[in-house]
Tab-separated table of C-alpha atoms and ligand atoms in Angstrom:
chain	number	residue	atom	x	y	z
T	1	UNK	CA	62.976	110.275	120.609
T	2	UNK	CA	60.639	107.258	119.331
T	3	UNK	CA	60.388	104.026	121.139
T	4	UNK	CA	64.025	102.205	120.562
T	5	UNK	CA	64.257	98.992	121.387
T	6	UNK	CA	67.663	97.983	122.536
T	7	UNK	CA	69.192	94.432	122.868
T	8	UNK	CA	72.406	93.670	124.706
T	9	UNK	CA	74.270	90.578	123.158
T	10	UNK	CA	76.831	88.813	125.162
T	11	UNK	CA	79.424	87.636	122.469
T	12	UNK	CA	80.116	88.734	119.081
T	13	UNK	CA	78.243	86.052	117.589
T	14	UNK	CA	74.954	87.347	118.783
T	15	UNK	CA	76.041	91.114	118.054
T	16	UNK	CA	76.595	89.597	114.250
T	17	UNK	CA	73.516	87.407	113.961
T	18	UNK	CA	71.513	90.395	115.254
T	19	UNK	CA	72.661	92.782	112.561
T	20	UNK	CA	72.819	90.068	109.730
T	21	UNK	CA	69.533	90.233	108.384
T	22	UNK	CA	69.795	93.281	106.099
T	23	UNK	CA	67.056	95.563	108.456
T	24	UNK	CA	67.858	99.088	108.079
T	25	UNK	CA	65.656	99.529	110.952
T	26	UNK	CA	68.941	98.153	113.139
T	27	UNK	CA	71.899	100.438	114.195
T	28	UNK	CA	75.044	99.703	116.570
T	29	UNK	CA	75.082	101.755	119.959
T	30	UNK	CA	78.554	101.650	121.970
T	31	UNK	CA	78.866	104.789	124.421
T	32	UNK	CA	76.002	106.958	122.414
T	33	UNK	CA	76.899	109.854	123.401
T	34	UNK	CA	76.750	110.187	119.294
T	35	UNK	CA	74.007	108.169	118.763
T	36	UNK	CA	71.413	109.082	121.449
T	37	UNK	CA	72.395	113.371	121.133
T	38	UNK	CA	72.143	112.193	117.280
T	39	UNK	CA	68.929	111.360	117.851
T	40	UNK	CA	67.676	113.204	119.992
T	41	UNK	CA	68.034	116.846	117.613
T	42	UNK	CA	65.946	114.705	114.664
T	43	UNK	CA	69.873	114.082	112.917
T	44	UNK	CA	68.691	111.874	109.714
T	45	UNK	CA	71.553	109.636	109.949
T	46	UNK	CA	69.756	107.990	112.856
T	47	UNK	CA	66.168	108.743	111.527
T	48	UNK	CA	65.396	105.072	110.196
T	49	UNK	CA	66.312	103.092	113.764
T	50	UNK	CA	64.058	101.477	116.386
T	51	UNK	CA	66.455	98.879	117.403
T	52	UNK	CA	69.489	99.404	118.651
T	53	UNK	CA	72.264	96.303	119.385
T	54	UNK	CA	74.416	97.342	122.923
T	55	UNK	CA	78.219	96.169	122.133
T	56	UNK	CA	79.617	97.168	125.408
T	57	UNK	CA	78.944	94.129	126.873
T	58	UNK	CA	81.033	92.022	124.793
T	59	UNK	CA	84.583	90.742	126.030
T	60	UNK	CA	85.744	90.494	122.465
T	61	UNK	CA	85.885	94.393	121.847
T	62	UNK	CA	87.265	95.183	125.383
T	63	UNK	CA	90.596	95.690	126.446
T	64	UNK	CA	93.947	96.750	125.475
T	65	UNK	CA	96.997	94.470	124.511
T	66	UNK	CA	100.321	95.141	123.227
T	67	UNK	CA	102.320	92.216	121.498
T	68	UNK	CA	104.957	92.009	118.706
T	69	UNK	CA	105.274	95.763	118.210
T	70	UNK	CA	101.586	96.405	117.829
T	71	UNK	CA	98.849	97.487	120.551
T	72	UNK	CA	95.739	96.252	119.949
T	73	UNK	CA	92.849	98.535	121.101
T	74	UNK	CA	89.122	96.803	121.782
T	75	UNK	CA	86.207	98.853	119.759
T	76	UNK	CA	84.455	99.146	122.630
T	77	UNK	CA	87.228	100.151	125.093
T	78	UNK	CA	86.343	103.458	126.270
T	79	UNK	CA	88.768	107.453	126.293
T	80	UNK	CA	88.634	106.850	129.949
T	81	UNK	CA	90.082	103.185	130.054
T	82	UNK	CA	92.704	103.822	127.239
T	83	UNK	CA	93.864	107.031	128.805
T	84	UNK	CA	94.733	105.179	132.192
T	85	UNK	CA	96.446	102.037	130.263
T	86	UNK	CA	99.988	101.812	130.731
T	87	UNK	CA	100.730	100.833	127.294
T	88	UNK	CA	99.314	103.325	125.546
T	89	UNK	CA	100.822	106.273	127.950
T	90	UNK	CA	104.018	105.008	127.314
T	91	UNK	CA	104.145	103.573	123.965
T	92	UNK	CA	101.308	105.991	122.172
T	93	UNK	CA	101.340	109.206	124.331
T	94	UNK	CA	99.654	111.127	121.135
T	95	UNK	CA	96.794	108.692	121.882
T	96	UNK	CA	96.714	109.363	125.308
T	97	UNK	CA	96.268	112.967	125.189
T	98	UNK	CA	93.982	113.343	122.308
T	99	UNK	CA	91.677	111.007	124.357
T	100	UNK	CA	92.354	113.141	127.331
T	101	UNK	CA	90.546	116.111	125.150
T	102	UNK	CA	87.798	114.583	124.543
T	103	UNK	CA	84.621	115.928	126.381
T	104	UNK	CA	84.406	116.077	129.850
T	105	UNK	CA	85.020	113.014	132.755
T	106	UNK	CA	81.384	111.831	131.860
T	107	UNK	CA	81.757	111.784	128.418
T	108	UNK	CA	85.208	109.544	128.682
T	109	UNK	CA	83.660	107.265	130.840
T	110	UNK	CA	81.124	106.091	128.253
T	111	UNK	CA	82.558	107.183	124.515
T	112	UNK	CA	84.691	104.789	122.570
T	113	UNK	CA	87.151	104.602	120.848
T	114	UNK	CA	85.621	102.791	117.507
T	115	UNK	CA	82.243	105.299	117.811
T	116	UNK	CA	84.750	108.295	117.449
T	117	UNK	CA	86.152	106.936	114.221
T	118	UNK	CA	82.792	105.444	113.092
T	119	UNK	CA	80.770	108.464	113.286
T	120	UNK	CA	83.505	109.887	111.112
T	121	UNK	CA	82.379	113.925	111.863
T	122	UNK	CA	85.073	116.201	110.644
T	123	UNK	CA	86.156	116.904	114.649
T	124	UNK	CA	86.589	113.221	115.782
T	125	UNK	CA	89.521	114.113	117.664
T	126	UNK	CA	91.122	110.496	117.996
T	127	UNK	CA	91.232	110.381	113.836
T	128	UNK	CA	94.420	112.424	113.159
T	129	UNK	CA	95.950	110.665	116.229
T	130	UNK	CA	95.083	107.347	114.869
T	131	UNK	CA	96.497	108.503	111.149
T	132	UNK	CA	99.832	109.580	112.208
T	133	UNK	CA	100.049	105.767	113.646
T	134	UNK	CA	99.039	104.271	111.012
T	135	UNK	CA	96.225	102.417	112.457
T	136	UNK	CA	94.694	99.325	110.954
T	137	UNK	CA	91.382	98.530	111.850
T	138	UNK	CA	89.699	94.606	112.088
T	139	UNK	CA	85.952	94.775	111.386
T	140	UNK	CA	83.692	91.410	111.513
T	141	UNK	CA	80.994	90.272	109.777
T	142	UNK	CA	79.151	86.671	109.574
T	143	UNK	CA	81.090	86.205	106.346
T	144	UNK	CA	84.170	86.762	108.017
T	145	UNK	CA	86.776	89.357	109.045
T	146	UNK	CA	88.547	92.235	107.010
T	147	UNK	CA	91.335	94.906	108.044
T	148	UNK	CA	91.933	97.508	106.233
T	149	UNK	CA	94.021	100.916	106.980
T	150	UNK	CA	91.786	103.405	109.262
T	151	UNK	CA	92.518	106.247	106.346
T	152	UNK	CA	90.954	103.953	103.692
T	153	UNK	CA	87.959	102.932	106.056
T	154	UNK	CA	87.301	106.709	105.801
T	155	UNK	CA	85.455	107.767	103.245
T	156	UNK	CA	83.700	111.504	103.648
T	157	UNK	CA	81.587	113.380	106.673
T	158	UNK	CA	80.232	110.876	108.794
T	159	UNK	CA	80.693	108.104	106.550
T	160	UNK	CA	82.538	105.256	106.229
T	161	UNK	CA	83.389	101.856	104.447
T	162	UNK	CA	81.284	100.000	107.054
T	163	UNK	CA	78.366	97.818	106.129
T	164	UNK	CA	75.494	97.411	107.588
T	165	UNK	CA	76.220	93.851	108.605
T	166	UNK	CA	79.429	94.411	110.273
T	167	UNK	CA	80.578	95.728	113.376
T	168	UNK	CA	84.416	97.156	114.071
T	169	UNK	CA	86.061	94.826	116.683
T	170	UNK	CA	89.215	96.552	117.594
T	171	UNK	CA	92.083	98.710	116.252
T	172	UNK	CA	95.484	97.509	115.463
T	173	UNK	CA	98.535	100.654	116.409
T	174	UNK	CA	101.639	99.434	115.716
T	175	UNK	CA	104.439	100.984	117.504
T	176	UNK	CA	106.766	103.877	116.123
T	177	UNK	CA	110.037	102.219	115.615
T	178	UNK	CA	112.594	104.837	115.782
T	179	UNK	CA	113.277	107.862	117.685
T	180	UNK	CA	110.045	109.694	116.809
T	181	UNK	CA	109.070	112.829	118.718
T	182	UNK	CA	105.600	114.680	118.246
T	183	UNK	CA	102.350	115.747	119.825
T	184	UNK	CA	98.980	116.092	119.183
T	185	UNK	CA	97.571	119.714	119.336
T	186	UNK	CA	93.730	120.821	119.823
T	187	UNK	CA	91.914	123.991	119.525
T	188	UNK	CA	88.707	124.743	120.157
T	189	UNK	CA	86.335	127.594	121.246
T	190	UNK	CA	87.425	127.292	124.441
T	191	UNK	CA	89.481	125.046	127.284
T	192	UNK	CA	87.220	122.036	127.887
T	193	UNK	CA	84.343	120.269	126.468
T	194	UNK	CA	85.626	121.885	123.314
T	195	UNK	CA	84.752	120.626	119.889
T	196	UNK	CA	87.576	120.878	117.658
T	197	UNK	CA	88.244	123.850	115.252
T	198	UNK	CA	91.737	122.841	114.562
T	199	UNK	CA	93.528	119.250	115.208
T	200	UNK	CA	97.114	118.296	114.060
T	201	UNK	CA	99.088	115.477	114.636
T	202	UNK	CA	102.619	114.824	114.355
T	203	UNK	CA	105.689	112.812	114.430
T	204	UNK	CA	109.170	113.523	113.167
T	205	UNK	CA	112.568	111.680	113.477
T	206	UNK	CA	115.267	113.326	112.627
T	207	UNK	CA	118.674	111.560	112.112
T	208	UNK	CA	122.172	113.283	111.495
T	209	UNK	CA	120.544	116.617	111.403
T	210	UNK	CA	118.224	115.776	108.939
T	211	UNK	CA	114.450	114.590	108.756
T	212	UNK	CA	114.369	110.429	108.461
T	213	UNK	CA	110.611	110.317	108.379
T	214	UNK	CA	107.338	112.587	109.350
T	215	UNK	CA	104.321	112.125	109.558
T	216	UNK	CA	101.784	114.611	109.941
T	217	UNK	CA	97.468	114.165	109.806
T	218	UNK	CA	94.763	117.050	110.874
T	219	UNK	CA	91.247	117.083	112.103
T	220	UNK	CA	88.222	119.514	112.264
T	221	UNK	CA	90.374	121.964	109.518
T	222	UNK	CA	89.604	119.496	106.673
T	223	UNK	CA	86.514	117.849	106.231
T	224	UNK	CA	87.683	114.586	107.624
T	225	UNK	CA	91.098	113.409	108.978
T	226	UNK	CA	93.855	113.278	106.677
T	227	UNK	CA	97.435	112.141	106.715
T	228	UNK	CA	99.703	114.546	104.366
T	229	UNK	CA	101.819	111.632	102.703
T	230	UNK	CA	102.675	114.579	100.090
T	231	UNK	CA	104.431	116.312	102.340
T	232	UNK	CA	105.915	113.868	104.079
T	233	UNK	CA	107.881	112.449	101.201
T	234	UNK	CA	108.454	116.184	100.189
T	235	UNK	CA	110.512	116.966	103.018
T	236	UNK	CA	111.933	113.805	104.450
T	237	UNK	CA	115.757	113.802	103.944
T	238	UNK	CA	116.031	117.775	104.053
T	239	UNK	CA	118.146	119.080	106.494
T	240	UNK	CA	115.820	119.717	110.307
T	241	UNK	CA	116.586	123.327	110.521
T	242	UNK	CA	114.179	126.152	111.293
T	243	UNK	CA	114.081	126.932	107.184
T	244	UNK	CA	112.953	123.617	106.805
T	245	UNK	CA	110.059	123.842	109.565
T	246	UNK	CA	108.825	126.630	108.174
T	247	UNK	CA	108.651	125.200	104.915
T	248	UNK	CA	106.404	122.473	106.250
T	249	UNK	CA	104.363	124.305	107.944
T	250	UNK	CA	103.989	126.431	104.957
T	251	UNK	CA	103.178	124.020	102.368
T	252	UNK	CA	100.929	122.440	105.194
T	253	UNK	CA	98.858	125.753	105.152
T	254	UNK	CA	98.656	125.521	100.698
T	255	UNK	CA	97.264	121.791	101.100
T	256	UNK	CA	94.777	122.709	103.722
T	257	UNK	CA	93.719	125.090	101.549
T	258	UNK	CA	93.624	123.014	98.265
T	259	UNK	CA	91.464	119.940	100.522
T	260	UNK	CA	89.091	122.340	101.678
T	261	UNK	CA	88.963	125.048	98.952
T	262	UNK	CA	88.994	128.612	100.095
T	263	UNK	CA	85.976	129.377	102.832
T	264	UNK	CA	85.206	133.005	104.601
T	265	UNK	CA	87.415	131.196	108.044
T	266	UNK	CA	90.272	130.967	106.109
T	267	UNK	CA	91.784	134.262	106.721
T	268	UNK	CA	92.295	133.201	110.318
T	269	UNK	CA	92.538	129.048	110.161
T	270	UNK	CA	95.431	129.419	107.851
T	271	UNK	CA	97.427	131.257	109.770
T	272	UNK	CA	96.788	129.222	112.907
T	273	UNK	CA	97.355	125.631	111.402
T	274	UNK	CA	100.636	127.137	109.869
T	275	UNK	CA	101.940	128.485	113.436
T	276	UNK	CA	100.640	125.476	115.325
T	277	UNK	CA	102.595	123.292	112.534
T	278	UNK	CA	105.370	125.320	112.997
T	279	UNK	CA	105.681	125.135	116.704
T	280	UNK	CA	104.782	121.107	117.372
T	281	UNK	CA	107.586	120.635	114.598
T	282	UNK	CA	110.174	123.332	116.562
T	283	UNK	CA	109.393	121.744	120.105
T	284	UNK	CA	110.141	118.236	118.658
T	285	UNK	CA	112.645	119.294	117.319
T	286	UNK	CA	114.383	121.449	119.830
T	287	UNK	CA	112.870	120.610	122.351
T	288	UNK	CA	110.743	123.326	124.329
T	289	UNK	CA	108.326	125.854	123.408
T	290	UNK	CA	108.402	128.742	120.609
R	301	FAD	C1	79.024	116.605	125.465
R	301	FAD	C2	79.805	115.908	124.379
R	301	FAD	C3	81.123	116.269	124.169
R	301	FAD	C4	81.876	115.636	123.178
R	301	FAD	N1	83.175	116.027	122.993
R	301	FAD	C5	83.908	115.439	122.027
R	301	FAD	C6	85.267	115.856	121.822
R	301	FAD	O1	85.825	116.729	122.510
R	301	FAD	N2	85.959	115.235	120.820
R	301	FAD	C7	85.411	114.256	120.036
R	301	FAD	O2	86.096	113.727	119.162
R	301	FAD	N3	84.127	113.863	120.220
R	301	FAD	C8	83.369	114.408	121.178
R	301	FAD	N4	82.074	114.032	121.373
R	301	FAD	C9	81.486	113.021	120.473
R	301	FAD	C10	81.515	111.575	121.013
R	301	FAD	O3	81.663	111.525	122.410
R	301	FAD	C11	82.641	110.749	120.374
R	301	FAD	O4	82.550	110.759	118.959
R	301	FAD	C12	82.642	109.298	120.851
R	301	FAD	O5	83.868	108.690	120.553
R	301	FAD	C13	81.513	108.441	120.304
R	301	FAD	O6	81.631	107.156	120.879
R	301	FAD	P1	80.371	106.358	121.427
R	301	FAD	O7	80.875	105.062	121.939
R	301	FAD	O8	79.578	107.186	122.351
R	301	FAD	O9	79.612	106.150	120.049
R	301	FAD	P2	78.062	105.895	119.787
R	301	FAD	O10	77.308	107.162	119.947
R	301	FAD	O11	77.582	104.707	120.539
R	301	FAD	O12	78.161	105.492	118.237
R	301	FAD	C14	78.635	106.422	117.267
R	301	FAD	C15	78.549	105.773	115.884
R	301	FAD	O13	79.468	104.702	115.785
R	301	FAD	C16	78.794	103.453	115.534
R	301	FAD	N5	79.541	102.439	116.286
R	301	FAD	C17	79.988	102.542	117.569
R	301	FAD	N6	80.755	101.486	117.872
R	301	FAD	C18	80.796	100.694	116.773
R	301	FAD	C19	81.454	99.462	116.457
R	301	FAD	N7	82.232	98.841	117.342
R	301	FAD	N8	81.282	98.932	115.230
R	301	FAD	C20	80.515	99.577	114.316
R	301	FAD	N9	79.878	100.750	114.541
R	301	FAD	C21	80.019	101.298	115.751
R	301	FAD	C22	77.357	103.676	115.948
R	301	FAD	O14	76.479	102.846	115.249
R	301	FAD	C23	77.182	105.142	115.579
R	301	FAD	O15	76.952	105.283	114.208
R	301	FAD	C24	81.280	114.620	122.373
R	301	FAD	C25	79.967	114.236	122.601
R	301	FAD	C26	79.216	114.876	123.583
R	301	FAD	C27	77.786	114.433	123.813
């Protein structure tokens, strides 16, 4: 790695004043277990940097609180310190145990929650997660403050609507009104310190016997996450029987497809996302395994 300076502001202010000046020399470092492995295998999104700006030492983007139906999530709040917050085990258990996936005990204990989403790679595992909730996200600039929808902030493979000037302060989850049941569902290579191959998330209420609303959004199988809003309006108001499930899952499998085109892993991923779909939406559903 080159010589990187790094400066550690205390407030916001100082974190925005310290990116302001248009150098494309300066890049934002939270946990860095993106940026500094980035960096260290040559990646070219990080080529251009020899300052870096700290934001874990700023209140502002720390914390967790939870009023008027929405939990409000600080950038720089870390897998470790959502996974232990009461709130969010109770209110946003998807949350919870997508964070809980997430590298090792190390890697929880530094990585945040904003540099999963920022770094935008196809297996952020918090994305689909954060989709299915319908996440808003507050970013800050000198000029001001803007929130916009996480799946609009979005944009491609490690990329995102983010300019250079601004930093993402925290992320607004507001809480599933309703009965919803759902999980969230990894699978990697293997058990732990796993990168994704597959993600799904999902949440389904079903009332009198039928679907009232779903809401289902993947990671790692399509190039970044995505919430199925096709499918969701498809099916909502059909009657919740296994037909029905397998019909989702189904038409799950034919979008996949159509996002990511046909590749040589295919064969086997569209299989797998189908039967995964098929069993989250059974065991809500149900209740229990199938
Ligand atoms: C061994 C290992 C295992 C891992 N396992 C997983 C895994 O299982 N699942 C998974 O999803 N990821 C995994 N990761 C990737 C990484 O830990 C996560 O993406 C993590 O959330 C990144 O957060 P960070 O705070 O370390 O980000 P950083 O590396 O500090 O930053 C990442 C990017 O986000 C930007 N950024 C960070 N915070 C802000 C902010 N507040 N405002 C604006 N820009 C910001 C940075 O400029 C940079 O571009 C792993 C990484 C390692 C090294």
């Amino acid at each position: 790695m080159n010589n990187i300076e790094i400066t550690i502001p205390k407030t916001l202010q100082e974190a925005l004043e310290l990116i302001s000046g248009g150098n494309e020399g300066i890049g934002i470092i939270a946990g860095g277990t993106d940026v500094v492995a980035g960096m260290r295998q040559g990646s070219n999104r990080f080529g251009g940097i020899n300052q870096l700006v700290d934001v874990n030492h700023i209140k502002e983007m720390k914390g967790i609180t939870g009023a008027g139906g929405i939990v409000t999530i600080g950038a720089a709040e870390t897998f470790s310190g959502i996974i232990s917050n009461k709130i969010i085990r109770k209110e946003l258990p998807l949350l919870a145990k997508a964070c809980g996936t997430i590298g090792s005990v190390q890697i929880r204990n530094r990585a945040t929650i904003a540099g999963n989403f920022v770094n935008n790679a196809p297996c952020a595992d918090t994305v689909p997660v954060l989709l299915a909730y319908d996440s808003t996200i507050e970013i800050k600039s000198l000029a001001g403050k803007r929130e916009l929808p996480l799946a609009e902030f979005l944009k491609a493979p490690y990329r995102t609507q983010l300019n250079s000037d601004e930093i993402v302060t925290s992320i607004k989850v507001p809480l599933p009104k309703g009965d919803f049941k759902g999980d969230f569902y990894k699978l990697g290579r293997r058990r732990a310190v796993a990168i994704s191959r597959i993600t799904l998330a999902l949440l389904i209420e079903i009332k009198e016997s039928r679907i009232n609303r779903l809401r289902i959004a993947s990671g790692a199988v399509t190039p970044i996450g995505t919430r199925f809003n096709g499918i969701e309006k498809e099916f909502e108001g059909k009657t919740a029987d296994e037909k029905t499930l397998k019909a989702i899952a189904s038409r799950l499998g034919e979008r996949v497809i159509e996002v990511t085109g046909l590749r040589w892993s295919s064969e086997y991923k569209l299989p797998v996302v189908q039967q995964i779909c098929y069993q989250m939406l059974y065991s809500a559903v149900y209740g229990g395994g199938k």
